[in-house]
Short mmCIF file of C-alpha atoms in Angstrom, two decimals:
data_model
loop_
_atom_site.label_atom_id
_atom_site.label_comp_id
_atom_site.label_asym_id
_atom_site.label_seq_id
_atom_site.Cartn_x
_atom_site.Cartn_y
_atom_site.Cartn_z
CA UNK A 1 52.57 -40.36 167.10
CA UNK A 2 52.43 -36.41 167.37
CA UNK A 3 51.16 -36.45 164.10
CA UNK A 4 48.00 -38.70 164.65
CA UNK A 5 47.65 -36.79 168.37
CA UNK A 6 47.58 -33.30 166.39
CA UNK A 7 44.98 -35.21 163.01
CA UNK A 8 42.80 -36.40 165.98
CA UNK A 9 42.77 -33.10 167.54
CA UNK A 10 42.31 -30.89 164.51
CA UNK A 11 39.25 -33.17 163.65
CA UNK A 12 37.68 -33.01 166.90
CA UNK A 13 37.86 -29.71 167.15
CA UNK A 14 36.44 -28.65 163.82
CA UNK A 15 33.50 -31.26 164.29
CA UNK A 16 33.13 -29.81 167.99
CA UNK A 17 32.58 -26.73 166.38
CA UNK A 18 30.55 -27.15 163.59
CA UNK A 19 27.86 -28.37 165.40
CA UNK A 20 24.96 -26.33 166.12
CA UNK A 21 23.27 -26.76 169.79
CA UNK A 22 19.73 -26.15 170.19
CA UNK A 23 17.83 -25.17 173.12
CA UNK A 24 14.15 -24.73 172.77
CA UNK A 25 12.89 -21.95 174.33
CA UNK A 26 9.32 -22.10 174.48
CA UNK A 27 6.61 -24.74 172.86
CA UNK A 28 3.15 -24.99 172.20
CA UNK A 29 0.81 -27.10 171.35
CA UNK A 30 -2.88 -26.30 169.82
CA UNK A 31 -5.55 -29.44 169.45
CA UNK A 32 -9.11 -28.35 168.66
CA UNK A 33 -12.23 -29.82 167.12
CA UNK A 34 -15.55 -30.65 167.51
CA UNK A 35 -16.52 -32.84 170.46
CA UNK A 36 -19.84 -33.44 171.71
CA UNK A 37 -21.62 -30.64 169.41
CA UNK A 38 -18.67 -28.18 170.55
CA UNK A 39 -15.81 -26.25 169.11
CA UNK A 40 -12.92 -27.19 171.70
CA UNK A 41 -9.65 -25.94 171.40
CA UNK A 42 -6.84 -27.05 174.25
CA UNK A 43 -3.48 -25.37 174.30
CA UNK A 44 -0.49 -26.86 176.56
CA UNK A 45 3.08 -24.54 176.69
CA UNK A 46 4.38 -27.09 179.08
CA UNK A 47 5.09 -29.58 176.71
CA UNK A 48 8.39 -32.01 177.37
CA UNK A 49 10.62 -31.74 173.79
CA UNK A 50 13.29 -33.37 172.75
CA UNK A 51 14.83 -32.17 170.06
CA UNK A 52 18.52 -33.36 168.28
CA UNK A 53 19.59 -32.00 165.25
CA UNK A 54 22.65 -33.84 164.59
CA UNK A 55 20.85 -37.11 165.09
CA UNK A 56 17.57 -35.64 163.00
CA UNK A 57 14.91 -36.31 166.42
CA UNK A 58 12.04 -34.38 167.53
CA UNK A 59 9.87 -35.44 169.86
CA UNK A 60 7.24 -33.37 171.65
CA UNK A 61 5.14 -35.04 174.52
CA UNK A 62 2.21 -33.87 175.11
CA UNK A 63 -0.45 -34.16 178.71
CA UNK A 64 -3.39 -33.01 179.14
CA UNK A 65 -2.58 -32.68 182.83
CA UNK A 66 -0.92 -29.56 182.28
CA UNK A 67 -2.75 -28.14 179.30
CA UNK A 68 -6.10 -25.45 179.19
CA UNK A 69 -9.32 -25.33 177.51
CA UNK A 70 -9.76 -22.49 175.57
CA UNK A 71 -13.13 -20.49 175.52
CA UNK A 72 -16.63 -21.95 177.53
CA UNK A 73 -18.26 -25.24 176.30
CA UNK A 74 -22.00 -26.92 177.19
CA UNK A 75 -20.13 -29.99 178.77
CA UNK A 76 -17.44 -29.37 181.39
CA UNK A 77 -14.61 -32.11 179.67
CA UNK A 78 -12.30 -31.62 182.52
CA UNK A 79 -12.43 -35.17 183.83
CA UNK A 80 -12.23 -36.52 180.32
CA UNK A 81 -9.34 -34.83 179.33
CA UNK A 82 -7.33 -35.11 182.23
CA UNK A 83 -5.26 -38.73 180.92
CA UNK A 84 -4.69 -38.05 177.75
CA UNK A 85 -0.97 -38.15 176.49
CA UNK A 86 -0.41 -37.56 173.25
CA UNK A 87 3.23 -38.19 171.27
CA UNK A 88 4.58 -36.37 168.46
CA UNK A 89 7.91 -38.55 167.27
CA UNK A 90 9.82 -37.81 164.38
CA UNK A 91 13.17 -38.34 162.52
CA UNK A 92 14.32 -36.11 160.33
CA UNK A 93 17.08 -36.12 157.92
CA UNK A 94 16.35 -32.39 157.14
CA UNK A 95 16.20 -31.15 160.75
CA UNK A 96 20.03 -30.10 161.02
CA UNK A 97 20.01 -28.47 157.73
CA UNK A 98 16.69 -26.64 157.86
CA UNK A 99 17.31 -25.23 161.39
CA UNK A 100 20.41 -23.62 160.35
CA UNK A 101 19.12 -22.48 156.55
CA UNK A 102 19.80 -18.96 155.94
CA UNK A 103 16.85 -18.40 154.26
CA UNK A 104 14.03 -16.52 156.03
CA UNK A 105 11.26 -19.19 155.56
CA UNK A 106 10.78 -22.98 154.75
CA UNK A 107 7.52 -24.26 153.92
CA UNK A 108 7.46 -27.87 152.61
CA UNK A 109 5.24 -31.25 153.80
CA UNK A 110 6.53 -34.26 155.76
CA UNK A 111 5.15 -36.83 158.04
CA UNK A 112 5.11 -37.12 161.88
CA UNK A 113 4.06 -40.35 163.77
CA UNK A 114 1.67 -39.38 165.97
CA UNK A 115 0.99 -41.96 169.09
CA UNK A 116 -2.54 -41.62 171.12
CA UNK A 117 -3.31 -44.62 173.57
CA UNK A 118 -0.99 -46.75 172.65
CA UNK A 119 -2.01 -45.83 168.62
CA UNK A 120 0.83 -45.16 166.25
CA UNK A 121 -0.75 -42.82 163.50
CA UNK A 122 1.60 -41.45 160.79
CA UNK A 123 -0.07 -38.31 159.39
CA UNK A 124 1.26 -35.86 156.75
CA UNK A 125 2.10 -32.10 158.15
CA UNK A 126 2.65 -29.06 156.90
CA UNK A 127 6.09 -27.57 158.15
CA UNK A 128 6.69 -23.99 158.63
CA UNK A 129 10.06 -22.79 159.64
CA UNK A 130 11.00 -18.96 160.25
CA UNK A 131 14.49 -17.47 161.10
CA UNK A 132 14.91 -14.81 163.13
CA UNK A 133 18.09 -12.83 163.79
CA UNK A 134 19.45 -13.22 167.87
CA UNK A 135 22.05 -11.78 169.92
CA UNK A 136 24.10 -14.98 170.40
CA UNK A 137 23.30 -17.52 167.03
CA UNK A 138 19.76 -16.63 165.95
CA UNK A 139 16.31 -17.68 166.37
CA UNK A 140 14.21 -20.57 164.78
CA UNK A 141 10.23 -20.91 165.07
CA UNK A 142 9.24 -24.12 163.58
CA UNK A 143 5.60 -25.19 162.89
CA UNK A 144 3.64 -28.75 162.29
CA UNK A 145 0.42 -28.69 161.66
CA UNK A 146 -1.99 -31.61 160.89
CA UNK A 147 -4.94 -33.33 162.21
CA UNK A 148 -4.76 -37.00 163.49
CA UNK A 149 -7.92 -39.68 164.42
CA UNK A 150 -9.61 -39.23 167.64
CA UNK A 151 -10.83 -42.98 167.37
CA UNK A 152 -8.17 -43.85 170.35
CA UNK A 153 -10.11 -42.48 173.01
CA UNK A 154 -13.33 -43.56 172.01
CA UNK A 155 -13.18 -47.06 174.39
CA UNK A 156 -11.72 -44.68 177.18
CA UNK A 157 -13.96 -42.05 176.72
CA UNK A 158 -17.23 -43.33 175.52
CA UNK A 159 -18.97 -39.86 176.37
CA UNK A 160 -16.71 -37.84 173.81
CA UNK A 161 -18.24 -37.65 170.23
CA UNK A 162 -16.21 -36.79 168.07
CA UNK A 163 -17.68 -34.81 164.26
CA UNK A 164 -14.49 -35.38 162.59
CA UNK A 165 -10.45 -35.83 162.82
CA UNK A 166 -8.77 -33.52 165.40
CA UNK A 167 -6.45 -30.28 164.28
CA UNK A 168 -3.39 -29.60 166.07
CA UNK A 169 -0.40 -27.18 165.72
CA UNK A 170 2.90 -27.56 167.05
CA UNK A 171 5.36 -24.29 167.57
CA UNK A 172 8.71 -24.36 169.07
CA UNK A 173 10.67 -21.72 169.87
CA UNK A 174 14.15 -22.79 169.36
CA UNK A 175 17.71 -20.85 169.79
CA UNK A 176 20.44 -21.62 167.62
CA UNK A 177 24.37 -21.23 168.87
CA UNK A 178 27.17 -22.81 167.34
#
């Protein structure tokens, strides 16, 4: 019995400890295009992220209720913009591993479901991730970026035009401690 006690133990504890905990320290998220003859670029750093590297899950969800327009536009599009959620869901078998690489920077391609009014799209992204040396563990930035159809919001918000598919850029901030 003290055998299996001690086996359990020793296995718990090295699992316990090989597990990296994350802890994202800032986000932002970038969506611009061209809307009603304008350039329109809206930033949001108050973004709600779940992130779980063990389990390969990123999530960031993002409102326009807390995000900015960047720069001065012919239509005001504050009212418009005001209910827009916008999901960025992912899992990833990678995640774990590429958080924790020791190389300096990752740059490969993957897909992230993107889900606007109720629209699941699931759009290719580029993926950018940069380590950074910390005090306690280290520093990760990660970056998606992709563009994703506007066509979602055109019942809701019959007064946006939209030229063309909108860009967005996801960056997370995340520390690393095992």
């Amino acid at each position: 019995m003290k055998q299996i006690t001690f086996i359990f133990l020793f296995f718990t504890s090295v699992f316990g400890f090989s597990q990296s905990h994350y802890s994202t320290v800032s986000n932002r998220v970038l969506i611009s295009g061209i809307v009603n003859g304008d350039t329109v670029i809206i930033e949001n750093i108050k973004n709600k992220v779940t992130l779980n590297g063990q389990l390969g899950i990123l999530e960031v969800h993002y409102s326009n209720l807390d995000a900015r327009v960047l720069g001065k536009f012919k239509d005001d599009l504050s009212p418009e913009r005001a209910e827009i959620p916008i999901d960025f869901t992912g899992e990833y078998s990678w995640l774990d591993a590429k958080l924790k690489t020791t190389e300096i920077e990752t740059h490969f391609t993957d897909d992230i479901n993107v889900i606007l009014n109720n629209e699941d799209q699931l759009i290719p992204v580029d993926v950018l991730i940069t380590r950074v040396r910390g005090a306690h563990g280290f520093m990760v930035f990660l970056q998606m970026k992709g563009k994703f159809s506007p066509k979602a919001l055109k019942e809701d918000f019959p007064n946006l035009k939209f030229t063309d598919d909108l860009l967005f850029s996801i960056t997370l901030n995340i520390q690393v401690t095992n």
